[in-house]
XYZ file of C-alpha atoms in Angstrom:
568
model
C -12.968 15.858 -11.401
C -14.625 12.813 -9.848
C -12.105 10.233 -8.205
C -12.733 6.600 -7.147
C -10.734 5.921 -4.173
C -9.931 1.912 -4.118
C -8.738 0.538 -0.865
C -8.624 -2.931 0.534
C -8.341 -2.922 4.423
C -7.709 0.824 4.590
C -9.608 4.025 4.373
C -12.080 5.008 5.398
C -11.721 2.607 8.471
C -10.489 3.472 11.849
C -7.976 0.669 11.844
C -7.340 0.618 7.985
C -3.827 0.552 6.306
C -2.707 3.711 4.806
C -5.442 5.553 6.526
C -3.485 8.626 7.160
C -2.126 9.459 3.874
C -5.477 8.589 2.350
C -7.348 10.970 4.642
C -4.799 13.598 4.096
C -4.849 13.196 0.338
C -8.450 13.364 -0.038
C -8.767 16.609 2.508
C -6.017 18.365 0.756
C -7.496 18.018 -2.504
C -10.899 19.578 -1.576
C -11.289 20.827 -5.094
C -12.212 17.317 -6.319
C -15.064 14.920 -5.429
C -14.259 11.537 -4.023
C -16.219 8.311 -4.141
C -14.756 5.725 -1.744
C -15.074 2.125 -2.575
C -13.644 0.113 0.202
C -12.911 -3.722 0.715
C -12.942 -4.642 4.280
C -10.725 -7.451 5.872
C -12.457 -8.358 9.031
C -15.799 -7.965 11.036
C -13.730 -6.315 13.733
C -12.765 -3.393 11.240
C -16.050 -2.664 10.080
C -17.441 -2.633 13.877
C -14.957 -0.047 14.634
C -16.325 2.295 11.886
C -15.157 5.006 9.743
C -12.981 8.039 10.208
C -14.694 11.482 10.333
C -15.007 12.007 6.450
C -14.451 15.530 4.759
C -17.471 16.948 2.940
C -15.518 16.240 -0.689
C -16.433 12.634 0.010
C -19.621 12.049 -2.062
C -20.305 8.527 -1.241
C -18.777 5.365 0.472
C -19.428 1.673 -0.983
C -18.185 -1.116 0.833
C -17.821 -5.252 0.721
C -16.355 -7.547 2.600
C -13.499 -9.786 1.798
C -13.612 -11.965 5.023
C -17.442 -13.168 4.888
C -18.002 -16.695 3.756
C -21.569 -16.179 2.871
C -22.906 -17.878 -0.409
C -24.266 -15.664 -3.092
C -26.872 -18.274 -3.921
C -26.474 -17.810 -7.763
C -26.961 -21.343 -9.553
C -25.372 -21.355 -13.045
C -27.313 -22.870 -16.003
C -25.370 -25.265 -18.577
C -23.861 -22.487 -20.490
C -22.797 -20.459 -17.862
C -21.208 -23.517 -16.303
C -19.192 -24.249 -19.462
C -18.089 -20.605 -19.670
C -16.927 -20.693 -16.000
C -15.096 -23.972 -16.571
C -13.188 -22.597 -19.713
C -12.306 -19.045 -17.866
C -11.342 -20.748 -14.758
C -9.124 -23.451 -16.839
C -7.075 -20.875 -18.462
C -6.506 -18.792 -15.483
C -5.295 -22.159 -13.650
C -3.255 -22.861 -16.507
C -1.786 -19.852 -16.678
C -0.630 -20.146 -12.949
C 1.014 -23.553 -13.580
C 2.828 -22.820 -16.642
C 5.836 -20.528 -17.228
C 8.533 -18.864 -14.825
C 6.655 -16.229 -12.553
C 8.398 -12.942 -12.272
C 10.268 -13.587 -15.566
C 8.997 -10.668 -17.757
C 11.365 -11.267 -20.924
C 10.585 -13.299 -23.794
C 7.362 -14.154 -26.149
C 6.394 -16.820 -23.370
C 5.874 -14.638 -20.619
C 3.687 -12.425 -22.883
C 1.911 -15.133 -23.701
C 0.982 -16.055 -20.131
C 0.147 -12.509 -19.132
C -2.471 -12.457 -21.983
C -3.930 -15.830 -21.008
C -4.356 -14.660 -17.452
C -5.758 -11.391 -18.457
C -8.294 -12.995 -20.989
C -9.494 -15.458 -18.260
C -9.756 -12.876 -15.545
C -11.845 -10.663 -17.731
C -14.065 -13.685 -18.676
C -14.841 -14.399 -15.245
C -15.610 -10.720 -14.503
C -18.130 -10.985 -17.961
C -19.640 -14.002 -16.701
C -20.332 -12.482 -13.299
C -21.787 -9.188 -14.953
C -24.105 -11.374 -16.893
C -25.223 -14.083 -14.637
C -24.359 -12.945 -11.063
C -21.833 -13.951 -8.306
C -18.921 -16.103 -8.863
C -18.849 -17.324 -4.866
C -20.529 -20.795 -5.509
C -18.848 -21.247 -8.700
C -15.363 -20.558 -7.312
C -16.014 -22.782 -4.357
C -17.235 -25.836 -6.516
C -15.945 -29.054 -7.447
C -15.646 -27.860 -11.119
C -13.133 -25.324 -10.022
C -10.748 -27.724 -7.897
C -11.062 -30.052 -10.872
C -9.739 -27.490 -13.284
C -7.026 -26.567 -10.954
C -5.776 -30.182 -10.852
C -5.918 -30.619 -14.371
C -4.037 -27.345 -15.002
C -1.344 -28.892 -12.429
C -1.031 -32.480 -13.919
C -0.941 -30.821 -17.730
C 2.363 -31.324 -19.649
C 4.421 -28.545 -19.102
C 3.200 -27.654 -15.647
C 6.031 -26.363 -13.084
C 7.400 -29.279 -11.119
C 6.343 -27.650 -7.772
C 2.589 -27.262 -9.021
C 2.922 -30.874 -10.174
C 3.392 -31.700 -6.595
C -0.006 -30.493 -5.460
C -2.241 -32.769 -3.671
C -6.052 -32.674 -2.631
C -5.253 -30.583 0.348
C -3.360 -28.039 -1.394
C -5.697 -27.557 -4.283
C -8.349 -27.234 -1.782
C -6.435 -24.411 -0.002
C -5.277 -22.754 -3.194
C -9.111 -22.764 -4.500
C -10.001 -21.106 -1.319
C -7.554 -18.558 -1.576
C -8.573 -17.689 -5.150
C -12.314 -17.492 -4.362
C -11.321 -14.737 -1.814
C -8.896 -12.816 -4.024
C -11.515 -12.811 -6.849
C -14.298 -11.679 -5.065
C -14.258 -8.174 -6.369
C -15.092 -9.723 -9.945
C -18.797 -10.332 -8.335
C -19.520 -6.915 -7.309
C -21.858 -4.462 -8.824
C -19.624 -1.608 -8.527
C -18.950 -1.353 -12.332
C -22.181 0.218 -13.802
C -22.550 3.746 -15.336
C -23.962 4.889 -11.813
C -20.897 3.421 -10.156
C -17.280 3.385 -11.162
C -18.364 3.984 -14.610
C -19.296 7.392 -13.528
C -15.887 8.429 -12.025
C -13.320 10.447 -14.301
C -10.244 8.363 -12.694
C -9.754 5.075 -10.214
C -7.117 5.436 -7.768
C -6.138 2.181 -6.418
C -4.152 2.827 -2.976
C -2.464 -0.261 -3.155
C -2.043 -3.205 -5.527
C -3.770 -6.670 -5.059
C -7.639 -6.969 -4.838
C -7.735 -3.232 -4.320
C -6.631 -2.676 -7.662
C -9.247 -5.348 -9.371
C -12.198 -3.107 -9.233
C -10.038 -0.524 -10.985
C -8.994 -2.994 -13.555
C -12.637 -3.833 -14.242
C -13.800 -0.382 -14.268
C -11.128 0.104 -17.088
C -12.079 -2.850 -18.998
C -16.038 -2.370 -18.910
C -15.999 1.542 -18.962
C -12.751 2.598 -20.389
C -11.984 4.543 -16.787
C -8.131 5.150 -16.494
C -6.579 3.524 -13.253
C -3.748 4.824 -11.150
C -2.052 2.418 -8.856
C -0.068 3.672 -5.661
C 2.068 1.309 -3.774
C 3.980 2.264 -0.776
C 4.250 -1.681 0.035
C 4.171 -3.758 -2.765
C 1.809 -6.453 -2.188
C 3.432 -9.006 -4.236
C 6.421 -8.588 -1.887
C 4.289 -8.622 0.996
C 2.816 -11.893 0.102
C 6.209 -13.426 -0.385
C 7.358 -12.228 3.229
C 3.829 -13.313 5.083
C 3.474 -16.772 2.919
C 6.219 -18.871 4.930
C 4.339 -21.664 6.331
C 2.449 -23.120 3.497
C 3.443 -26.030 1.483
C 5.780 -25.438 -1.714
C 2.801 -26.124 -3.916
C 0.547 -23.657 -2.371
C 3.151 -21.003 -2.142
C 4.101 -21.774 -5.843
C 0.667 -21.369 -7.183
C -0.773 -18.428 -4.933
C 2.972 -16.619 -5.764
C 2.092 -17.061 -9.584
C -1.239 -15.564 -9.004
C -0.190 -12.497 -7.273
C 2.503 -12.241 -9.715
C -0.057 -12.455 -12.691
C -2.465 -9.893 -11.169
C 0.604 -7.397 -10.406
C 1.672 -7.701 -14.012
C -1.864 -7.183 -15.444
C -2.301 -4.198 -12.916
C 0.800 -2.502 -14.215
C -0.037 -3.081 -17.572
C -3.429 -1.556 -17.647
C -2.693 1.292 -15.221
C -2.345 4.845 -16.842
C 0.470 5.686 -14.347
C 1.854 3.676 -11.170
C 3.165 5.776 -8.264
C 5.665 3.613 -6.310
C 6.520 5.123 -2.684
C 10.306 4.611 -3.146
C 13.039 3.254 -5.257
C 12.865 -0.265 -3.603
C 9.233 -0.569 -4.514
C 9.982 0.643 -7.850
C 12.258 -2.062 -8.579
C 9.802 -4.670 -7.539
C 7.208 -2.991 -10.038
C 9.762 -3.127 -12.962
C 10.564 -6.720 -12.174
C 6.792 -7.495 -12.535
C 6.781 -5.801 -15.934
C 5.948 -2.242 -15.294
C 6.780 0.454 -18.137
C 9.247 3.060 -16.843
C 7.478 5.338 -18.804
C 4.471 4.927 -16.506
C 6.495 5.063 -13.123
C 6.396 8.430 -10.936
C 7.949 8.175 -7.549
C 5.883 9.724 -5.012
C 7.137 9.873 -1.282
C 4.734 9.656 1.325
C 3.339 12.765 2.926
C 3.820 13.109 6.718
C 3.109 15.665 9.058
C 6.159 17.561 9.872
C 4.405 20.063 12.135
C 4.292 18.174 15.277
C 7.944 17.716 14.822
C 8.351 21.631 14.400
C 9.535 22.750 18.147
C 12.068 19.844 18.320
C 13.846 20.213 15.019
C 14.079 23.930 15.610
C 15.860 23.450 18.796
C 19.762 22.279 18.355
C 19.659 20.863 21.876
C 18.881 17.351 22.955
C 17.596 16.326 26.573
C 20.611 13.874 26.870
C 23.484 13.895 24.589
C 24.512 10.541 25.839
C 21.171 8.436 24.957
C 20.488 6.393 21.915
C 16.945 5.954 21.000
C 15.081 3.609 19.028
C 11.426 4.054 17.933
C 8.827 1.780 16.438
C 6.602 -1.354 16.499
C 8.346 -4.065 18.509
C 8.652 -7.431 16.325
C 11.286 -9.406 15.104
C 11.831 -7.806 12.002
C 13.238 -4.606 13.869
C 15.976 -6.717 15.251
C 16.325 -5.496 18.816
C 18.428 -8.440 19.649
C 21.216 -6.952 17.459
C 20.972 -3.491 19.047
C 21.074 -4.782 22.178
C 24.354 -6.947 21.607
C 25.299 -3.718 19.512
C 24.783 -1.381 22.834
C 26.629 -3.828 24.880
C 29.839 -2.920 22.563
C 28.938 0.671 22.940
C 28.729 0.724 26.674
C 32.407 -0.795 26.744
C 33.629 2.418 24.877
C 31.275 4.808 26.306
C 30.162 3.662 29.728
C 27.601 6.860 30.310
C 25.401 6.032 27.310
C 22.146 4.880 27.602
C 19.232 3.434 25.561
C 15.600 4.319 25.059
C 13.642 1.641 23.447
C 10.206 3.401 22.792
C 7.472 1.278 21.229
C 4.508 -1.299 21.567
C 4.251 -4.973 20.531
C 2.356 -6.120 17.724
C 0.298 -8.753 18.382
C 1.108 -11.794 20.239
C 4.398 -12.284 18.362
C 5.594 -9.079 19.009
C 4.552 -9.432 22.713
C 6.685 -12.721 23.045
C 9.643 -10.946 21.383
C 9.668 -7.941 23.671
C 9.640 -10.207 26.732
C 12.751 -11.996 25.016
C 14.255 -8.488 24.610
C 13.558 -7.357 28.264
C 15.022 -10.776 29.435
C 18.240 -10.320 26.999
C 18.591 -6.781 28.240
C 18.307 -7.845 32.013
C 21.064 -10.472 31.032
C 23.565 -8.088 29.276
C 23.073 -5.220 31.774
C 22.885 -6.043 35.366
C 21.386 -3.272 37.472
C 24.277 -0.864 38.232
C 24.387 0.678 41.835
C 26.941 3.472 42.853
C 26.793 2.403 46.297
C 26.081 -0.526 48.412
C 22.691 0.602 49.489
C 21.735 2.472 46.272
C 18.821 1.017 43.718
C 20.294 -0.174 40.457
C 19.750 1.469 37.317
C 19.572 -0.561 33.733
C 20.945 1.455 31.023
C 18.151 -0.232 28.942
C 14.568 1.353 28.930
C 11.443 0.003 27.499
C 8.578 2.480 27.478
C 5.733 3.240 25.290
C 4.339 6.692 23.824
C 1.851 8.382 26.135
C 3.872 7.363 29.448
C 4.707 10.089 32.004
C 8.310 10.444 30.400
C 7.355 10.151 26.848
C 4.170 11.819 26.263
C 4.506 12.265 22.365
C 6.226 11.094 19.692
C 8.429 14.162 19.363
C 9.533 13.719 23.060
C 10.969 10.444 22.142
C 13.400 11.754 19.430
C 14.142 14.740 21.685
C 15.090 12.598 24.486
C 18.458 11.328 22.867
C 21.262 12.762 20.370
C 21.064 9.763 18.078
C 18.215 7.914 16.880
C 18.830 4.180 15.599
C 17.195 1.745 13.316
C 18.137 -1.510 13.335
C 15.433 -3.365 11.093
C 16.351 -6.436 8.971
C 13.315 -5.751 6.451
C 11.776 -2.488 6.206
C 9.896 -0.926 3.548
C 9.569 3.139 3.776
C 11.181 3.910 7.109
C 8.592 6.432 8.512
C 10.538 6.346 11.947
C 13.494 7.514 10.287
C 11.622 10.567 8.568
C 10.241 11.205 11.958
C 13.828 11.577 13.167
C 15.087 13.524 10.496
C 11.965 15.997 11.238
C 13.429 16.387 14.382
C 16.612 17.275 13.374
C 18.498 14.062 14.857
C 21.624 12.309 13.372
C 20.672 8.660 12.798
C 22.322 5.171 12.447
C 20.599 2.806 10.308
C 20.583 -0.747 8.813
C 20.780 -0.673 4.808
C 17.506 -2.321 4.171
C 14.531 -1.352 2.055
C 14.403 2.269 1.238
C 16.865 3.386 4.177
C 19.521 4.860 2.007
C 17.364 6.467 -0.561
C 15.314 8.334 2.453
C 18.468 9.606 4.348
C 20.536 10.507 1.282
C 23.958 10.912 3.089
C 22.328 12.820 6.143
C 23.173 9.997 8.143
C 25.239 6.890 8.841
C 24.368 3.381 7.311
C 25.581 0.050 8.174
C 24.901 -3.844 7.132
C 21.800 -5.466 8.704
C 22.614 -8.256 11.510
C 25.735 -6.607 12.451
C 25.957 -5.624 15.944
C 29.832 -4.687 15.698
C 29.269 -2.091 12.715
C 26.036 -0.658 14.478
C 28.217 0.028 17.672
C 31.071 1.655 15.816
C 28.486 3.948 13.808
C 26.973 4.716 17.220
C 30.219 5.725 18.818
C 31.272 7.783 16.206
C 28.400 10.065 16.480
C 28.343 10.031 20.324
C 31.803 11.460 20.233
C 31.419 14.093 17.833
C 28.622 16.487 18.475
C 29.251 18.912 15.799
C 29.081 16.207 13.334
C 25.647 15.187 14.699
C 24.444 18.862 14.713
C 25.464 19.013 10.805
C 23.782 15.767 9.853
C 20.555 16.642 11.906
C 20.304 19.781 10.189
C 20.658 18.301 6.837
C 18.320 15.622 7.608
C 15.782 17.941 8.574
C 16.147 20.007 5.598
C 15.961 16.988 3.151
C 12.516 15.657 5.053
C 10.927 19.058 4.772
C 11.893 19.021 1.001
C 10.660 15.397 0.220
C 8.723 13.987 2.735
C 5.859 16.329 3.899
C 2.026 16.298 3.331
C 1.993 19.304 1.069
C 4.616 17.694 -1.574
C 2.397 14.440 -1.536
C -0.635 16.467 -2.297
C 0.922 18.330 -5.010
C 2.487 15.498 -6.770
C -0.989 13.538 -6.833
C -2.880 16.726 -7.917
C -0.447 16.837 -11.022
C -0.783 13.199 -11.638
C -4.613 13.360 -11.561
C -4.911 16.358 -13.988
C -2.131 14.563 -16.245
C -4.008 11.249 -16.638
C -7.304 13.032 -17.191
C -5.941 15.270 -19.936
C -4.777 12.137 -21.899
C -8.057 10.557 -21.427
C -10.859 10.963 -24.001
C -14.342 12.061 -22.821
C -16.070 8.871 -22.135
C -19.662 10.681 -22.098
C -21.979 11.933 -25.108
C -24.483 14.625 -24.429
C -28.068 14.246 -26.235
C -30.436 16.653 -26.492
C -34.172 16.068 -25.786
C -34.776 14.352 -28.933
C -32.095 12.193 -28.367
C -29.542 13.382 -30.891
C -25.662 14.041 -29.715
C -24.570 17.462 -29.087
C -21.352 17.971 -30.497
C -18.844 19.567 -28.042
C -21.060 19.800 -25.277
C -18.677 18.193 -23.146
C -15.959 20.817 -23.579
C -12.084 19.954 -22.674
C -12.112 22.342 -19.721
C -14.816 20.143 -18.028
C -11.887 18.127 -16.391
C -10.335 21.234 -14.856
C -11.311 21.799 -11.319
C -13.832 24.709 -10.845
C -17.551 25.292 -11.624
C -17.413 25.305 -15.372
C -20.734 23.740 -15.978
C -24.356 23.233 -15.199
C -26.707 20.270 -15.434
C -27.497 19.106 -18.864
C -30.171 17.008 -20.096
C -29.218 13.359 -20.910
C -26.129 11.545 -21.021
C -24.931 8.049 -22.144
C -21.657 6.761 -21.331
C -19.334 4.603 -23.746
C -18.003 1.534 -22.268
C -17.547 -2.221 -23.405
C -18.810 -3.228 -26.596
C -22.106 -0.997 -26.387
C -23.614 2.167 -25.558
C -25.519 2.173 -21.964
C -27.390 4.864 -20.328
C -24.899 6.862 -18.018
C -25.460 9.535 -15.138
C -25.641 13.270 -15.845
C -22.967 15.618 -16.455
C -22.427 18.947 -16.290
C -22.016 20.893 -19.514
C -22.247 24.333 -21.070
C -21.028 26.374 -23.849
C -17.279 25.987 -24.026
C -16.955 29.779 -23.623
C -18.486 29.639 -19.993
C -16.074 30.855 -17.119
C -15.620 29.711 -13.492
C -18.002 31.288 -11.212
C -16.603 34.665 -9.922
C -14.154 34.776 -12.437
C -13.730 38.179 -14.451
C -12.547 38.892 -17.892
């Protein structure tokens, strides 16, 4: 089948989000054809280029979300009136109702109102051209202001002033840019059998429009819920801006989950967020991220560790990882087990991460002054800060192999990748109870509350003093990781979901003969099944929207044809 893979700031760019799992998915499903529709986030990302693509990728079509160029489209009077009506309805849906409350008739009404306005803008863009100029116009700002001042608007929205309204209008213009793209014709997303959005938010918008205009089914995968990411990232905007933008992302998430044929959260934590935004439980299929276990095989199959008195932390150095609590916990560990050492392996993330790393180094020097065995010996701090690729930690597997216990001290975590890597290596773990940690370890490690150095220290000491328990937990952790979190299980799960969705989707193409008459049963059911079932036909039209439009050629032969190479 032909899959339209929808990404935002991700695959196929070298520095894209979720690049690895998308690449593994495409390479693993070589029996399918993939068209990639990618939204880029920055000029730097585009300049870095793409990863090497496998032959099953038919084409790559990109569009920037970062550019500020005007599309030059000037609307006439009727088009301006259509825009004002649709944008006004969109703004009203953001200002009224309780965001995130999916119960009651009022919430359903606001969801329908948002959806009608969204598709109204998309139809306007399809009929008249791009929306960039209109979304930046004074008309848009005034419509937003009227919605904020209208009776029934939330108090936080009513408090918005001109600078806040301009900020919200600018954000909406960027978020709604996919509405202006020319991806939704019969030679674009209208020609695919299935749209697979690799995240919510703007990445799912093209899938929504392909479903609206052409009836293409939509699959949405979220390993990190975009609405949650917005909540965590937007901490400095004024309350009115946060309220309106949160309403927009919440309404968009609700519409995405409502229209999707299947939604695949990466863990129960993400699933709860999706259900809170109105996702139907019958549509939800939890699919854990697939990770490459082969590079950890040698370490995982060896029961011995380099140093049984060493704790290891691996990850990105940033405030959310709470290394401060880890260092204070390690001070308590040293009181009980003076020989214990701590290796912090990771690189800082951006300027904030670099500043945080400097603070952690200073705290470590303060808590653990260099200890020397004699008057003329050089002191050695029990805490070491290292990066992958150094002389002592050349690979990620070496980092986990260097210690007896792997520690995770985060206060915010989605799917804990470093924890799964430690499990592949057969290491016992001590983790804070955040995100999907409990779901991932499933009883194969110790879990403590976040921001509790004393509890973290007690758990570490417990495992350091009990090597047999460490070995049992490590073996159980490796077995669990190999069962649930490998690339193979991820690919198998999505292959089954693809077939399930397409099997419930009516054939959208009608094959015509040379005279223009339809050919009944010319597109057999097995046309959706992987394999060389068909040959080129003559002419095809695709069903989408209110009418019929010329579509791309499809392959069709009599239903009794067999795959190439098959024998009866």
